[in-house]
Coordinates of C-alpha atoms and ligand atoms in Angstrom, one line a residue:
M1 CA 7.0 62.6 -37.9
A2 CA 7.6 60.0 -40.6
N3 CA 10.9 58.4 -41.4
A4 CA 12.6 59.6 -44.6
A5 CA 14.7 56.4 -44.6
T6 CA 11.5 54.3 -45.2
K7 CA 9.9 56.7 -47.6
R8 CA 7.6 54.8 -50.1
A9 CA 8.9 54.5 -53.7
E10 CA 5.3 55.4 -54.8
N11 CA 5.7 59.0 -53.7
V12 CA 6.4 61.6 -56.3
D13 CA 9.7 63.4 -55.5
G14 CA 9.5 66.5 -53.3
D15 CA 8.8 67.9 -49.9
F16 CA 5.9 65.7 -48.7
F17 CA 6.1 61.9 -48.5
V18 CA 4.5 58.9 -46.9
D19 CA 6.6 56.2 -45.3
E20 CA 6.2 52.4 -45.0
S21 CA 4.4 52.6 -41.6
C22 CA 1.1 53.7 -43.3
I23 CA -1.9 51.5 -42.2
D24 CA -4.0 52.6 -45.2
C25 CA -6.7 54.1 -43.0
G26 CA -7.7 56.5 -45.8
T27 CA -7.7 59.7 -43.7
C28 CA -5.2 61.7 -45.7
M29 CA -6.8 60.6 -49.0
W30 CA -10.2 62.1 -48.1
M31 CA -8.7 65.1 -46.3
E32 CA -6.5 66.1 -49.2
P33 CA -7.2 64.0 -52.4
K34 CA -5.2 66.6 -54.5
V35 CA -2.0 65.4 -52.7
F36 CA -2.6 61.8 -51.4
H37 CA -4.0 58.7 -53.0
D38 CA -4.0 54.9 -52.6
A39 CA -1.0 53.3 -54.3
G40 CA -0.4 49.6 -53.8
G41 CA -2.6 49.3 -50.6
M42 CA -1.0 52.3 -48.8
S43 CA -1.1 56.0 -49.2
A44 CA 1.4 58.0 -51.3
V45 CA 1.9 61.5 -52.5
H46 CA 0.8 61.8 -56.1
T47 CA 1.2 65.6 -56.4
Q48 CA 3.3 67.9 -54.3
P49 CA 1.2 70.8 -52.9
N50 CA 2.2 74.0 -54.7
T51 CA 0.1 76.6 -52.9
T52 CA 0.1 77.7 -49.3
A53 CA -3.5 76.6 -48.9
L54 CA -2.8 73.2 -50.3
K55 CA 0.3 72.8 -48.2
E56 CA -1.7 73.7 -45.0
S57 CA -4.4 71.2 -46.0
A58 CA -1.8 68.5 -46.5
L59 CA -0.3 69.4 -43.1
R60 CA -3.7 69.0 -41.5
A61 CA -3.6 65.4 -42.9
L62 CA -0.1 65.0 -41.5
V63 CA -1.4 66.1 -38.0
S64 CA -4.4 63.7 -38.3
C65 CA -2.5 60.6 -39.5
P66 CA -2.8 58.0 -36.7
T67 CA 0.7 56.5 -37.3
A68 CA 2.8 59.6 -38.0
S69 CA 3.4 58.1 -41.5
I70 CA 3.4 61.5 -43.4
G71 CA 6.6 63.5 -43.4
V72 CA 8.0 66.7 -44.9
S73 CA 11.6 67.2 -45.7
V74 CA 11.9 71.0 -46.2
P75 CA 12.7 72.7 -42.9
A76 CA 10.4 75.7 -43.6
T77 CA 7.5 73.3 -44.0
R78 CA 8.4 71.5 -40.8
A79 CA 8.2 74.8 -39.0
L80 CA 4.6 75.2 -40.3
V81 CA 3.6 72.0 -38.6
K82 CA 3.4 73.7 -35.2
E83 CA 1.1 76.4 -36.6
V84 CA -1.2 73.8 -38.1
I85 CA -1.3 71.8 -34.8
A86 CA -2.4 75.0 -33.1
Q87 CA -5.4 75.2 -35.5
A88 CA -6.9 71.9 -34.2
P89 CA -9.7 71.1 -33.8
F90 CA -10.2 72.0 -37.5
H91 CA -13.3 74.1 -38.2
L92 CA -15.9 72.5 -40.5
A93 CA -19.0 74.7 -40.3
D94 CA -21.1 76.5 -37.7
N95 CA -19.8 75.3 -34.4
V96 CA -18.7 71.9 -35.6
Y97 CA -15.0 70.8 -35.8
H98 CA -13.0 67.9 -37.0
C99 CA -10.7 67.0 -34.1
G100 CA -7.7 65.7 -36.2
F101 CA -5.2 63.6 -34.1
H102 CA -6.8 60.3 -35.2
S103 CA -5.9 57.2 -33.1
E104 CA -4.4 54.0 -34.4
D105 CA -6.5 52.2 -31.7
S106 CA -9.6 53.0 -33.7
F107 CA -7.9 52.4 -37.1
G108 CA -7.6 56.1 -37.7
A109 CA -11.3 56.9 -37.2
T110 CA -12.4 60.5 -37.4
S111 CA -13.8 62.2 -34.3
Y112 CA -15.6 65.5 -34.1
F113 CA -16.2 68.4 -31.6
I114 CA -19.4 70.4 -31.2
Q115 CA -19.0 73.7 -29.3
R116 CA -22.4 74.6 -27.7
D117 CA -23.5 77.2 -25.1
K118 CA -25.0 74.5 -23.0
G119 CA -22.3 71.9 -23.1
N120 CA -19.8 70.7 -25.7
V121 CA -19.8 67.3 -27.3
L122 CA -17.1 65.0 -28.5
V123 CA -18.3 62.5 -31.1
D124 CA -16.0 59.4 -30.8
S125 CA -12.6 59.7 -29.4
P126 CA -9.5 61.4 -30.9
R127 CA -6.0 60.6 -29.6
F128 CA -5.5 62.1 -26.2
A129 CA -2.8 64.4 -27.6
A130 CA -1.6 67.3 -25.4
P131 CA -2.1 70.1 -27.9
L132 CA -5.6 69.0 -28.7
V133 CA -6.5 68.6 -25.0
K134 CA -5.3 72.1 -24.4
R135 CA -7.3 73.6 -27.3
I136 CA -10.5 71.7 -26.3
E137 CA -10.1 72.9 -22.7
A138 CA -9.8 76.5 -24.1
L139 CA -13.0 75.9 -26.1
G140 CA -14.9 75.0 -22.9
G141 CA -14.1 71.3 -22.3
V142 CA -16.4 68.4 -22.9
R143 CA -19.8 67.8 -21.3
W144 CA -20.8 64.7 -23.3
M145 CA -18.8 62.1 -25.3
F146 CA -21.1 60.3 -27.7
L147 CA -19.6 57.0 -28.9
T148 CA -21.1 55.8 -32.2
H149 CA -20.0 52.2 -31.7
R150 CA -17.5 50.1 -29.8
D151 CA -14.7 50.3 -32.4
D152 CA -14.0 54.1 -32.3
V153 CA -13.6 54.6 -28.5
A154 CA -9.8 55.0 -28.5
D155 CA -8.8 57.2 -25.5
H156 CA -12.3 57.7 -24.2
D157 CA -11.2 57.0 -20.6
K158 CA -8.5 59.7 -20.7
W159 CA -10.9 62.3 -22.0
A160 CA -13.5 61.3 -19.4
A161 CA -11.0 61.5 -16.6
K162 CA -9.8 64.9 -17.8
F163 CA -13.2 66.6 -18.4
G164 CA -15.6 64.5 -16.3
C165 CA -17.8 64.1 -19.4
E166 CA -20.7 61.7 -19.6
R167 CA -20.0 59.0 -22.1
I168 CA -23.1 57.8 -24.0
I169 CA -23.1 54.5 -26.0
M170 CA -25.7 51.9 -26.9
A171 CA -25.6 49.2 -24.2
S172 CA -25.2 46.4 -26.8
D173 CA -21.8 47.9 -27.8
A174 CA -20.7 48.8 -24.3
R175 CA -19.4 45.4 -23.1
G176 CA -16.3 46.1 -21.0
L177 CA -16.6 49.8 -21.5
D178 CA -16.9 52.0 -18.5
A179 CA -19.6 54.4 -19.9
E180 CA -21.9 56.5 -17.7
T181 CA -25.0 56.1 -20.0
K182 CA -25.7 52.9 -21.8
L183 CA -28.8 53.2 -24.0
K184 CA -31.0 50.1 -24.2
S185 CA -34.0 51.3 -26.2
G186 CA -34.1 51.1 -30.0
E187 CA -35.9 54.5 -30.0
P188 CA -34.3 57.9 -30.5
Y189 CA -32.8 59.5 -27.4
E190 CA -32.6 63.2 -26.9
I191 CA -29.3 64.2 -25.1
A192 CA -30.4 67.9 -25.2
P193 CA -32.6 69.9 -27.5
G194 CA -31.3 69.6 -31.1
L195 CA -29.0 66.7 -30.1
T196 CA -30.6 63.3 -30.7
V197 CA -29.2 59.8 -30.9
Y198 CA -30.7 57.5 -33.5
P199 CA -29.9 53.8 -33.0
T200 CA -28.8 52.3 -36.4
P201 CA -27.8 48.7 -35.7
G202 CA -26.0 46.7 -38.4
H203 CA -22.3 47.5 -38.7
T204 CA -22.2 46.5 -35.0
R205 CA -25.2 45.5 -32.9
G206 CA -25.0 48.8 -31.0
S207 CA -24.1 51.3 -33.8
A208 CA -25.9 54.6 -33.5
C209 CA -25.9 58.1 -35.2
L210 CA -26.1 61.5 -33.7
L211 CA -28.2 64.3 -35.3
Y212 CA -27.3 67.8 -34.4
K213 CA -29.7 70.7 -35.3
D214 CA -31.3 68.8 -38.1
K215 CA -28.2 69.6 -40.1
F216 CA -25.1 67.5 -39.0
L217 CA -25.5 63.7 -39.0
F218 CA -22.6 61.9 -37.3
T219 CA -22.7 58.4 -38.6
G220 CA -19.8 56.4 -37.2
D221 CA -19.3 53.4 -39.5
H222 CA -22.9 53.2 -40.5
M223 CA -22.9 55.5 -43.6
A224 CA -20.4 57.6 -45.5
W225 CA -20.0 59.0 -49.0
S226 CA -18.4 56.8 -51.7
K227 CA -16.2 58.5 -54.3
R228 CA -16.5 55.4 -56.5
L229 CA -20.3 55.2 -56.4
G230 CA -20.9 58.9 -56.2
H231 CA -23.5 58.6 -53.5
L232 CA -23.9 57.8 -49.8
Y233 CA -23.5 54.1 -49.0
A234 CA -22.6 51.7 -46.1
F235 CA -19.6 49.4 -45.7
R236 CA -20.8 46.1 -47.1
S237 CA -17.4 44.5 -46.7
A238 CA -16.9 45.8 -43.2
C239 CA -20.2 44.7 -41.6
W240 CA -19.5 43.0 -38.2
F241 CA -23.1 42.3 -37.2
D242 CA -25.9 42.0 -39.8
W243 CA -26.1 43.5 -43.3
G244 CA -30.0 43.2 -43.3
E245 CA -30.0 45.4 -40.2
V246 CA -27.7 47.9 -41.9
V247 CA -30.2 48.2 -44.7
K248 CA -33.1 48.7 -42.3
S249 CA -31.1 51.3 -40.4
L250 CA -30.3 53.2 -43.6
H251 CA -34.1 53.3 -44.4
R252 CA -34.7 54.7 -40.9
L253 CA -32.5 57.7 -41.7
E254 CA -34.4 58.7 -44.9
S255 CA -36.9 60.8 -43.1
L256 CA -34.3 62.8 -41.1
D257 CA -33.3 66.3 -42.1
F258 CA -29.6 66.7 -42.6
S259 CA -27.2 68.4 -45.0
W260 CA -23.9 67.0 -43.6
V261 CA -22.8 63.4 -43.2
L262 CA -19.8 63.1 -40.9
P263 CA -18.6 59.5 -40.7
G264 CA -16.0 57.8 -38.6
H265 CA -14.3 56.3 -41.6
G266 CA -14.5 57.3 -45.2
W267 CA -15.5 60.5 -47.0
P268 CA -17.8 63.1 -45.4
W269 CA -20.6 64.5 -47.5
H270 CA -22.2 68.0 -47.7
G271 CA -25.0 69.3 -49.9
S272 CA -28.4 70.9 -49.8
K273 CA -31.4 69.2 -48.2
A274 CA -32.8 68.6 -51.7
E275 CA -29.5 66.9 -52.7
K276 CA -29.7 64.8 -49.5
A277 CA -33.0 63.3 -50.7
H278 CA -31.3 62.4 -54.1
Q279 CA -28.3 60.9 -52.2
M280 CA -30.5 58.8 -50.0
R281 CA -32.6 57.6 -52.9
H282 CA -29.4 56.3 -54.6
C283 CA -28.1 54.9 -51.3
L284 CA -31.2 52.9 -50.5
A285 CA -31.6 51.6 -54.0
W286 CA -28.0 50.5 -53.9
A287 CA -28.3 49.0 -50.4
D288 CA -31.5 47.1 -51.3
A289 CA -29.7 45.5 -54.3
A290 CA -26.4 44.8 -52.6
Ligands
LIG1 S1 -3.5 59.0 -42.7 FE1 -1.6 58.0 -42.3 S2 -2.0 55.9 -42.0 FE2 -3.9 56.8 -42.9 S3 -3.7 56.4 -45.1 FE3 -2.7 58.4 -44.7 S4 -0.6 58.0 -44.4 FE4 -1.6 56.1 -44.2

């Protein structure tokens, strides 16, 4: 829990606050923009949650914060934290969940859990936090851990040791990483029916996306939604390999069917398949000009 003694002056007065340990990973801002925003290069509470639903949503951000920089001062709200922890992983849609419990080792990257009859999947690594491990065990454990790229691997070794899952990553991002399957081809790779890896080099040499059921596209640091631009985009200022490759990889995604974009960093996106075509048109026009 955050430290009230180092509460940021930028917070509005009230129950919720952010302290000076914030690393500005952005998680709380996309999880609950009605409460958190960027103020001076760190997060701060701009509006105190005034409904139970909003309070719970802000508490999910508190549980997800990689540095425990969000605090609550009212004892009744503190008592609610346990209830919210018990809800993790947080349900998104169908059988897809947001894990919460982001890790500072991956700069607060988001990881996801897919519950399937024939083997569950973790997409990137959340913190190996006891309450989350227990819940994922209750949901059937982990058969595969797909790692979108080398930066968001966090506690992958602990999850693999606990559940004996097969870790899958592109070989060119696997240096020094003890993964069971290292993909070398630039072609799509089917893990299981309806679960396909699409190599999308650019952000790193071995970045890749995972498409589930032609509906959920897990993009790592390749593509996210931009609140400022109002469309899907890629991280021009955080490209560690080759921007030209990022643009080519964005074009490769255009023909895929999806209605959710679930990124490692930044804002998720959800819309109809027709809206997806519109989003991708804007994204590609923007990327070609950037
Ligand atoms: S989730 Fe935590 S570290 Fe990330 S921006 Fe919010 S307060 Fe800061």
